Coordinates of N, CA and C in Angstrom, one line a residue:
C1 N -0.3 9.5 -13.9 CA -2.0 8.8 -12.3 C -1.0 8.9 -11.4
L2 N 0.0 8.8 -11.2 CA 1.3 8.3 -10.0 C 1.4 9.8 -9.1
W3 N 1.6 10.5 -10.2 CA 1.7 11.9 -9.6 C 0.3 12.4 -9.2
T4 N 0.0 12.2 -9.5 CA -2.0 13.0 -8.8 C -2.1 12.4 -8.0
L5 N -1.8 10.9 -7.4 CA -2.7 10.3 -6.3 C -1.6 10.9 -5.3
A6 N -0.2 10.8 -4.9 CA 0.8 11.4 -4.7 C 0.2 12.7 -4.0
A7 N -0.2 13.9 -5.0 CA -0.2 15.1 -4.9 C -1.5 15.4 -4.0
I8 N -2.8 14.6 -4.0 CA -4.1 14.3 -3.5 C -3.6 14.0 -1.9
L9 N -2.7 13.0 -1.7 CA -2.3 12.2 -0.3 C -1.7 13.3 0.4
K10 N -0.8 14.0 -0.2 CA 0.3 14.9 0.2 C -0.9 16.3 0.8
E11 N -1.4 16.8 -0.5 CA -2.7 17.9 0.1 C -3.7 17.8 1.3
T12 N -3.7 16.3 1.1 CA -5.0 16.3 2.1 C -4.7 15.8 3.8
L13 N -3.0 15.6 3.7 CA -2.1 15.3 4.7 C -2.1 17.0 5.7
K14 N -1.9 17.7 4.3 CA -2.0 19.2 4.7 C -3.1 20.3 5.2
D15 N -4.5 19.2 4.9 CA -5.7 20.7 5.3 C -5.9 19.6 6.9
A16 N -5.9 20.9 7.5 CA -6.6 20.4 8.7 C -8.0 20.6 9.5
L17 N -8.5 20.9 8.5 CA -9.9 21.5 8.2 C -10.8 20.2 7.8
V18 N -10.2 19.1 7.5 CA -11.0 17.8 6.7 C -10.5 17.2 7.6
P19 N -11.8 16.0 8.3 CA -11.3 14.7 8.6 C -10.7 13.5 7.9
R20 N -9.3 14.1 8.3 CA -8.4 13.2 6.7 C -8.3 12.0 6.9
A21 N -8.7 11.0 8.5 CA -8.7 9.6 8.7 C -9.8 9.5 7.5
G22 N -11.7 9.6 7.3 CA -12.8 9.4 6.3 C -12.2 9.6 5.0
V23 N -11.5 10.6 5.0 CA -11.1 11.4 3.4 C -10.3 10.6 3.1
L24 N -9.2 10.3 3.0 CA -8.2 8.8 3.4 C -8.4 7.7 2.8
K25 N -9.2 6.9 3.8 CA -9.8 5.7 3.3 C -11.1 6.0 2.4
K26 N -11.3 7.0 2.4 CA -12.3 6.5 1.3 C -12.2 6.5 -0.1
L27 N -9.9 7.5 -0.2 CA -10.0 7.6 -1.4 C -8.8 6.2 -1.8
L28 N -8.1 5.4 -0.6 CA -7.8 4.6 -1.1 C -8.0 3.2 -0.9
A29 N -9.0 2.9 0.3 CA -9.7 1.9 0.0 C -10.2 0.9 -1.8
P30 N -11.2 2.1 -2.1 CA -11.3 1.7 -3.5 C -9.8 0.8 -4.3
L31 N -8.6 1.4 -3.6 CA -6.9 1.1 -4.7 C -6.2 0.3 -4.3
D32 N -7.4 -0.1 -3.1 CA -5.9 -1.0 -1.9 C -5.5 -2.0 -3.4
A33 N -6.1 -2.7 -3.1 CA -5.7 -4.4 -4.2 C -4.8 -3.5 -5.5
V34 N -5.5 -2.9 -6.1 CA -4.8 -1.6 -7.3 C -3.7 -1.6 -6.9
L35 N -3.1 -1.0 -6.1 CA -2.1 -0.2 -5.4 C -0.6 -1.2 -5.2
E36 N -1.3 -3.0 -4.4 CA -0.7 -3.6 -4.1 C 0.2 -4.4 -5.5
G37 N -1.1 -4.9 -6.5 CA -0.6 -5.0 -7.7 C 0.6 -4.4 -8.5
F38 N 0.2 -3.2 -8.5 CA 1.1 -1.7 -8.9 C 2.7 -2.4 -8.4
Y39 N 2.2 -2.2 -7.0 CA 3.7 -2.4 -6.3 C 4.4 -3.8 -6.7
N40 N 3.7 -4.3 -6.7 CA 4.7 -6.2 -7.3 C 5.2 -5.7 -8.8
A41 N 4.1 -5.4 -9.8 CA 4.6 -5.2 -10.9 C 5.7 -4.3 -11.2
I42 N 5.6 -3.0 -10.4 CA 6.8 -2.4 -10.9 C 7.7 -2.5 -10.5
L43 N 8.2 -2.9 -9.3 CA 9.5 -3.3 -8.4 C 10.5 -4.8 -8.7
L44 N 9.0 -5.4 -9.4 CA 9.9 -6.2 -9.6 C 10.4 -6.4 -10.8
H45 N 10.4 -5.4 -11.8 CA 10.7 -5.8 -13.2 C 11.9 -5.3 -12.9
H46 N 12.8 -5.5 -14.2 CA 14.0 -6.1 -14.3 C 14.9 -4.6 -14.6
F47 N 15.4 -4.3 -13.8 CA 16.3 -2.9 -13.6 C 17.3 -2.7 -13.9
D48 N 18.0 -4.1 -14.3 CA 19.1 -3.7 -15.2 C 19.1 -3.3 -16.5
S49 N 17.9 -3.4 -16.8 CA 17.6 -3.3 -18.6 C 18.4 -1.8 -18.9
H50 N 18.3 -1.3 -20.4 CA 18.9 -0.2 -20.7 C 17.7 1.0 -20.8
H51 N 16.6 0.8 -20.3 CA 16.1 1.9 -19.9 C 16.5 2.5 -18.7
Y52 N 16.8 2.1 -18.1 CA 17.5 2.6 -16.8 C 18.8 3.2 -16.5
T53 N 19.4 3.4 -17.5 CA 21.1 3.6 -17.9 C 20.9 5.3 -17.2
S54 N 20.2 6.2 -18.0 CA 20.1 7.4 -17.9 C 19.0 8.0 -16.3
P55 N 19.8 9.0 -15.9 CA 18.5 8.9 -14.6 C 18.0 10.5 -15.0
Y56 N 17.3 10.5 -16.4 CA 17.2 11.4 -17.1 C 16.0 10.2 -17.7
S57 N 15.6 9.2 -18.1 CA 14.7 8.6 -18.9 C 13.5 8.2 -18.3
E58 N 12.3 8.2 -19.3 CA 11.2 8.3 -19.0 C 11.0 7.3 -17.9
A59 N 11.6 6.0 -18.0 CA 11.4 5.0 -17.0 C 12.3 5.2 -15.7
T60 N 12.9 6.2 -15.7 CA 13.3 6.2 -14.3 C 12.7 7.3 -13.6
N61 N 12.2 8.4 -14.7 CA 11.3 9.4 -13.9 C 9.8 8.4 -13.4
N62 N 9.0 7.5 -14.5 CA 7.9 7.1 -13.6 C 8.4 6.5 -12.5
L63 N 9.6 5.7 -12.4 CA 10.2 5.0 -11.0 C 10.3 6.1 -9.7
I64 N 10.8 7.4 -9.9 CA 10.7 8.7 -8.9 C 9.1 8.6 -8.7
S65 N 8.8 8.8 -9.6 CA 7.3 9.2 -9.8 C 6.2 8.2 -8.2
F66 N 7.0 6.8 -8.1 CA 6.5 5.3 -7.8 C 7.0 5.6 -6.2
I67 N 8.3 6.5 -5.7 CA 8.7 6.3 -5.0 C 7.8 7.6 -4.1
D68 N 7.3 8.5 -4.8 CA 7.0 9.6 -3.9 C 5.3 9.1 -4.0
L69 N 4.8 8.3 -5.0 CA 4.0 7.3 -4.3 C 3.7 7.3 -2.8
L70 N 5.3 5.9 -2.6 CA 5.0 5.0 -1.6 C 5.7 6.0 -0.4
E71 N 5.9 7.1 -0.4 CA 6.2 8.0 1.0 C 5.2 8.7 1.2
A72 N 3.9 8.9 -0.3 CA 3.0 9.8 0.4 C 2.4 8.7 0.9
L73 N 2.4 7.4 0.7 CA 1.4 6.2 1.6 C 1.5 6.0 2.7
L74 N 3.0 6.1 3.4 CA 3.3 6.2 4.4 C 3.7 7.0 5.3
A75 N 3.3 8.4 5.1 CA 3.0 9.7 5.8 C 0.9 9.4 6.2
S76 N 0.7 8.9 5.3 CA -0.9 8.5 5.2 C -1.3 7.7 6.0
R77 N -0.2 6.7 6.5 CA -0.5 5.4 7.6 C -1.0 6.2 9.1
I78 N -0.5 7.3 9.1 CA -0.5 7.5 11.0 C -1.8 8.2 10.7
E79 N -2.7 8.4 10.2 CA -3.7 9.1 10.3 C -5.1 8.4 10.4
L80 N -5.0 6.4 10.2 CA -5.7 5.5 9.8 C -5.4 4.6 11.4
E81 N -6.1 4.3 12.1 CA -6.2 3.2 13.1 C -5.5 2.0 12.9
L82 N -6.3 1.7 11.6 CA -5.9 0.1 11.0 C -5.8 0.2 9.9
P83 N -4.3 0.5 9.2 CA -3.1 1.1 7.9 C -4.1 -0.2 7.1
L84 N -4.0 0.1 6.1 CA -4.7 -0.2 4.6 C -3.9 -1.3 4.5
R85 N -3.7 -2.3 3.6 CA -2.8 -3.4 2.7 C -1.8 -2.6 2.2
C86 N -2.2 -1.5 0.9 CA -1.3 -1.2 0.1 C -0.5 0.8 1.4
Q87 N -0.9 0.8 2.3 CA 0.0 1.6 3.4 C 1.0 0.5 4.0
R88 N 1.2 -0.4 3.9 CA 1.9 -1.6 4.7 C 3.1 -2.1 3.8
I89 N 2.7 -2.4 2.3 CA 3.2 -3.4 1.5 C 4.8 -3.2 1.3
L90 N 5.0 -1.4 1.7 CA 6.1 -1.4 1.5 C 7.5 -1.6 2.6
F91 N 6.5 -2.4 3.7 CA 7.3 -2.9 5.0 C 7.2 -4.4 4.6
L92 N 5.6 -5.0 4.5 CA 5.7 -6.6 4.2 C 6.5 -7.3 3.2
K93 N 7.0 -6.2 2.0 CA 7.6 -7.2 1.1 C 8.5 -6.0 0.8
V94 N 9.7 -5.5 1.2 CA 10.8 -4.5 1.4 C 12.1 -5.0 0.6
S95 N 12.0 -6.7 1.0 CA 12.8 -7.4 -0.3 C 13.1 -6.7 -1.7
Y96 N 12.1 -6.1 -2.4 CA 11.8 -5.6 -3.7 C 12.7 -4.3 -3.7
V97 N 12.6 -3.9 -2.5 CA 13.1 -2.7 -2.3 C 14.4 -2.9 -2.4
L98 N 15.0 -3.4 -1.2 CA 16.6 -3.7 -1.2 C 17.3 -4.7 -2.6
N99 N 16.4 -5.5 -3.4 CA 17.4 -5.7 -4.4 C 17.2 -4.7 -5.6
I100 N 16.5 -3.6 -5.5 CA 16.6 -2.3 -6.4 C 17.6 -1.5 -6.3
I101 N 18.0 -0.9 -4.0 CA 18.9 -0.8 -4.3 C 20.0 -1.1 -4.6
S102 N 20.1 -2.5 -4.9 CA 21.8 -3.4 -4.7 C 22.0 -3.7 -6.4
S103 N 20.9 -3.0 -7.0 CA 21.1 -3.4 -8.7 C 22.0 -2.3 -9.3
S104 N 21.9 -2.5 -10.8 CA 22.4 -1.2 -11.2 C 21.6 0.1 -11.7
I105 N 20.8 0.3 -10.9 CA 20.0 1.3 -11.3 C 20.6 2.3 -11.5
P106 N 20.4 3.5 -11.5 CA 20.5 5.3 -11.4 C 21.3 5.6 -9.8
Y107 N 21.8 5.9 -9.1 CA 22.5 6.6 -8.1 C 21.1 6.8 -7.6
V108 N 20.2 8.2 -8.1 CA 19.4 8.7 -8.2 C 18.3 8.0 -7.2
I109 N 17.9 7.3 -7.4 CA 17.0 6.3 -7.3 C 17.4 5.7 -6.1
K110 N 18.4 4.3 -5.7 CA 18.7 3.9 -4.9 C 18.9 4.8 -4.3
R111 N 19.5 6.1 -3.8 CA 19.3 7.3 -3.2 C 18.0 7.6 -2.1
K112 N 16.9 7.7 -3.6 CA 15.6 7.9 -2.3 C 15.1 6.6 -2.1
F113 N 15.5 5.3 -2.6 CA 14.8 4.3 -1.5 C 15.9 4.3 -0.5
I114 N 17.2 4.7 -0.1 CA 17.8 4.7 0.9 C 16.6 5.5 2.1
L115 N 16.7 6.9 1.1 CA 16.0 8.1 2.7 C 14.2 7.6 3.3
L116 N 14.2 6.5 1.8 CA 12.4 6.2 2.0 C 12.7 4.9 3.1
L117 N 13.5 4.2 2.9 CA 13.5 3.3 4.4 C 14.1 3.7 5.7
K118 N 15.0 5.3 5.6 CA 15.0 5.4 6.3 C 14.2 6.0 7.4
K119 N 13.0 7.0 6.8 CA 11.8 7.0 7.0 C 11.1 5.9 7.9
C120 N 11.0 4.8 7.0 CA 9.8 3.7 7.4 C 10.7 3.6 9.0
V121 N 11.7 3.3 9.2 CA 12.6 2.6 10.8 C 12.4 3.9 11.8
L122 N 12.5 5.4 11.1 CA 12.4 5.9 12.2 C 11.1 6.4 12.4
Y123 N 9.8 5.8 12.4 CA 8.4 5.9 12.5 C 8.1 6.8 12.1
K124 N 8.3 7.6 11.1 CA 8.0 8.9 10.3 C 8.5 9.0 8.9
S125 N 7.1 10.2 8.7 CA 7.3 10.4 6.9 C 7.3 12.1 6.8
R126 N 6.8 12.7 8.1 CA 6.6 14.4 8.3 C 7.2 14.3 9.0
E127 N 7.8 15.8 9.1 CA 8.6 16.6 9.7 C 7.4 16.4 11.5
D128 N 6.2 16.7 11.0 CA 5.3 16.6 12.6 C 4.9 15.2 13.0
A129 N 5.1 14.7 12.5 CA 4.9 13.1 12.9 C 4.7 13.0 14.1
K130 N 3.5 11.9 14.2 CA 3.4 11.8 15.8 C 5.0 11.0 16.5
S131 N 4.7 10.6 17.7 CA 6.6 9.9 18.5 C 5.5 8.6 18.1
G132 N 7.1 7.7 17.7 CA 7.1 6.5 17.0 C 6.3 5.3 18.4
S133 N 6.4 6.1 19.6 CA 6.2 5.2 21.1 C 4.4 4.6 20.6
L134 N 4.0 5.9 20.1 CA 2.2 5.5 20.1 C 2.1 4.2 18.5
F135 N 3.2 3.8 17.8 CA 2.8 3.0 16.2 C 3.3 1.5 17.8
L136 N 4.2 2.1 18.3 CA 4.9 0.1 18.9 C 3.6 -1.1 19.7
Q137 N 2.7 0.2 20.0 CA 1.8 -0.2 20.5 C 0.9 -1.0 20.0
T138 N 0.9 -0.3 18.4 CA -0.4 -1.6 17.5 C 0.3 -2.8 17.1
P139 N -0.7 -3.7 16.8 CA 0.0 -5.1 16.3 C 0.5 -5.1 15.2
S140 N -0.2 -3.7 14.0 CA 0.2 -3.8 12.6 C 1.0 -3.5 12.4
W141 N 1.7 -2.2 13.3 CA 2.7 -2.0 12.9 C 4.1 -2.8 13.6
C142 N 4.0 -3.2 14.7 CA 5.0 -4.3 14.8 C 5.0 -5.8 14.2
E143 N 4.5 -6.0 13.7 CA 4.2 -6.7 12.5 C 5.0 -6.3 10.9
D144 N 4.7 -5.0 10.8 CA 5.4 -4.3 9.8 C 7.1 -3.7 10.0
M145 N 7.4 -3.4 11.0 CA 8.6 -3.6 11.5 C 9.3 -4.6 11.8
L146 N 9.0 -5.7 12.1 CA 9.2 -7.1 12.2 C 9.8 -8.0 11.0
A147 N 9.0 -7.4 10.0 CA 8.8 -7.9 8.5 C 10.0 -7.2 7.9
L148 N 10.2 -5.8 8.1 CA 10.7 -4.9 7.5 C 13.0 -5.4 8.2
S149 N 12.5 -5.7 9.7 CA 13.6 -5.9 10.4 C 14.6 -7.3 10.0
N150 N 13.6 -8.3 9.8 CA 14.7 -9.6 9.2 C 14.8 -9.6 8.4
A151 N 14.0 -8.8 7.1 CA 14.5 -8.5 5.9 C 15.5 -8.0 5.8
V152 N 16.1 -6.8 6.3 CA 17.2 -6.3 6.1 C 18.6 -6.7 6.5
L153 N 18.1 -7.5 7.8 CA 19.2 -8.2 8.4 C 19.9 -9.3 7.7
Q154 N 18.8 -9.7 7.1 CA 19.3 -10.7 6.1 C 20.5 -10.5 5.1
V155 N 20.0 -9.3 4.5 CA 20.7 -9.6 2.9 C 22.1 -8.4 3.6
V156 N 21.9 -7.8 4.9 CA 22.9 -7.0 5.3 C 24.2 -8.1 6.0
N157 N 23.6 -9.2 6.9 CA 24.2 -10.7 6.9 C 24.9 -11.8 5.9
L158 N 24.5 -10.7 4.4 CA 25.3 -11.2 3.2 C 25.8 -10.6 2.3
T159 N 25.9 -10.5 1.3 CA 27.6 -9.0 0.8 C 26.1 -7.9 0.2
W160 N 25.1 -7.5 0.9 CA 24.4 -6.5 0.1 C 24.8 -5.4 0.2
L161 N 25.5 -4.8 1.7 CA 26.2 -3.8 1.5 C 27.2 -3.4 0.9
N162 N 27.9 -4.3 0.2 CA 29.1 -4.1 -0.9 C 28.8 -4.1 -1.8
Q163 N 27.4 -4.0 -2.0 CA 26.9 -3.8 -3.7 C 26.6 -2.4 -3.5
I164 N 26.1 -1.6 -2.8 CA 25.6 -0.5 -2.4 C 26.7 0.8 -3.4
P165 N 26.8 1.1 -4.3 CA 28.1 2.4 -4.1 C 27.6 4.0 -3.4
L166 N 28.5 4.5 -2.9 CA 28.3 5.6 -1.6 C 28.9 7.1 -2.9
S167 N 28.2 6.9 -3.9 CA 28.9 8.0 -5.0 C 28.6 9.5 -4.1
G168 N 29.7 10.4 -4.1 CA 30.1 11.7 -3.5 C 29.3 13.0 -4.1
K169 N 29.0 12.4 -5.5 CA 28.4 13.5 -6.6 C 26.8 14.1 -6.2
S170 N 26.0 13.0 -5.4 CA 24.6 14.2 -5.1 C 24.6 14.8 -3.8
S171 N 25.8 14.6 -3.1 CA 26.6 15.5 -1.8 C 26.1 17.6 -2.2
C172 N 26.7 17.1 -3.8 CA 26.6 19.3 -4.1 C 25.3 19.8 -5.0
F173 N 23.8 19.5 -3.9 CA 22.6 20.0 -3.9 C 22.3 18.9 -5.1
G174 N 22.6 18.5 -5.4 CA 22.4 17.5 -7.2 C 22.2 17.4 -8.0
S175 N 23.6 18.4 -7.8 CA 24.6 18.7 -9.1 C 25.4 16.8 -9.2
S176 N 25.7 16.9 -10.8 CA 26.7 16.0 -11.0 C 28.0 16.5 -11.1
E177 N 28.1 17.6 -11.0 CA 29.5 18.9 -10.8 C 30.0 18.8 -9.5
A178 N 30.9 18.6 -9.2 CA 32.0 19.0 -8.0 C 32.3 20.0 -7.7
A179 N 31.7 20.7 -6.4 CA 31.5 22.5 -6.2 C 33.6 22.7 -6.7
P180 N 33.5 24.1 -7.0 CA 35.2 24.6 -7.3 C 36.0 24.3 -5.9
G181 N 37.0 23.9 -6.1 CA 38.0 23.9 -5.5 C 38.1 21.7 -4.7
Q182 N 37.0 21.4 -5.3 CA 36.9 19.9 -4.9 C 37.3 18.7 -5.7
D183 N 37.6 17.7 -5.0 CA 38.0 16.8 -6.3 C 36.9 16.0 -6.6
S184 N 36.8 16.2 -8.3 CA 35.4 15.0 -8.6 C 35.0 13.8 -8.1
Q185 N 36.4 12.9 -7.6 CA 35.9 12.3 -7.2 C 34.9 11.8 -6.1
G186 N 35.6 13.2 -4.9 CA 35.0 13.5 -3.4 C 34.8 12.3 -2.8
G187 N 34.2 12.6 -1.4 CA 34.0 11.2 -0.6 C 32.9 11.3 -1.3
S188 N 32.2 9.9 0.1 CA 31.2 9.3 0.3 C 29.9 10.3 0.4
D189 N 28.6 9.8 0.2 CA 27.4 10.5 0.6 C 27.3 10.3 2.0
Q190 N 27.2 11.3 2.6 CA 27.0 11.2 4.1 C 25.8 11.4 4.8
T191 N 24.6 11.5 3.6 CA 23.8 11.5 4.0 C 22.8 10.1 3.5
V192 N 23.7 9.0 2.9 CA 22.6 8.2 2.2 C 23.7 7.0 3.5
L193 N 25.0 7.3 3.9 CA 25.7 6.6 4.6 C 25.4 6.8 5.9
R194 N 24.8 7.5 6.4 CA 23.9 7.7 8.2 C 22.8 6.9 7.5
A195 N 22.5 7.6 6.7 CA 20.7 6.4 6.2 C 20.9 5.6 6.6
L196 N 22.0 4.7 5.6 CA 22.1 3.2 5.7 C 22.8 2.9 7.1
S197 N 23.1 3.3 7.6 CA 23.6 3.2 9.3 C 22.4 2.7 10.2
L198 N 21.8 4.1 10.1 CA 20.2 4.2 11.0 C 19.2 2.9 10.5
V199 N 19.5 2.3 9.2 CA 18.9 1.3 8.9 C 18.7 0.2 9.6
V200 N 19.9 -0.3 9.5 CA 20.6 -1.4 10.3 C 20.8 -1.5 11.3
L201 N 21.0 -0.3 11.8 CA 20.9 -0.2 13.6 C 19.3 -0.2 14.4
K202 N 18.5 0.5 13.4 CA 17.1 0.1 14.0 C 16.5 -1.3 13.9
A203 N 17.2 -1.8 12.4 CA 16.8 -3.2 12.2 C 17.1 -3.6 13.8
L204 N 18.3 -3.7 13.7 CA 19.1 -4.7 14.5 C 18.5 -4.3 16.4
E205 N 17.9 -3.1 16.6 CA 17.3 -2.9 17.5 C 16.0 -3.0 17.7
F206 N 15.5 -3.1 16.6 CA 13.8 -4.0 16.9 C 13.6 -5.1 16.9
K207 N 14.7 -6.4 16.3 CA 14.8 -8.2 16.6 C 15.2 -8.1 17.7
I208 N 16.1 -7.4 18.1 CA 16.5 -7.6 19.3 C 15.7 -7.5 20.8
H209 N 14.9 -6.2 20.4 CA 13.8 -6.2 21.6 C 12.6 -7.5 21.3
N210 N 13.0 -7.9 20.0 CA 11.0 -8.9 19.5 C 11.3 -10.6 19.5
S211 N 12.8 -10.7 19.6 CA 12.8 -11.9 19.6 C 13.1 -13.1 21.5
A212 N 12.8 -13.8 20.8 CA 12.1 -14.6 21.5 C 13.1 -15.2 23.1
T213 N 14.6 -15.7 22.2 CA 15.1 -16.1 22.6 C 16.5 -15.8 23.1
E214 N 17.4 -16.1 23.5 CA 19.0 -15.3 23.5 C 19.6 -16.0 22.6
A215 N 19.7 -17.0 22.1 CA 20.0 -17.5 20.7 C 19.8 -16.8 19.4
E216 N 18.6 -16.5 19.4 CA 17.9 -16.0 18.6 C 18.3 -14.5 18.8
I217 N 19.1 -13.6 19.3 CA 19.2 -12.1 19.7 C 20.9 -12.4 18.8
K218 N 21.4 -13.3 19.7 CA 22.8 -14.1 19.0 C 22.9 -13.9 18.1

């Protein structure tokens, strides 16, 4: 079900001949409350359990499918003038995602969530996404980005970054084996390192631009 809904969203966004806003609203509006409940139920799960120890387990695959759906929902919000709750939930309840990233869940899932956060702060999730400046004019986008920025800065101000491993294995095109002639321990995953840095910097930038007092900025 997760895969099917994500696939329909992605195909709708690719189709230039259909009125995408109307189709997306018709598809997502009846599922709005359901998807928010789904988000709460899935991401509040106890991810330190034995079901998630393997990156190939059914539980891990289901979670990856859900991340793909979240990415499709993020991409689809640029088509609607007033986004639905299910398209905003990733921003408004991003603390769930931040908690998962610092849990003992397999690295492949941490990586996908971090790259999804990067797409959130860059105001796009498709290569041909519209300019971010358009979104900052809408109250809902400002509210969402402020919620995300506050949550990110709150955990970064604690020990959140120290709990995130930067495994170098995923740098070898998804392989768990090191490339010939490379140290198997390798360096850090530069893609994730850059993504994390961007998330923190963009959160800080947005917070500074939307802070009322100098004391709050400091």
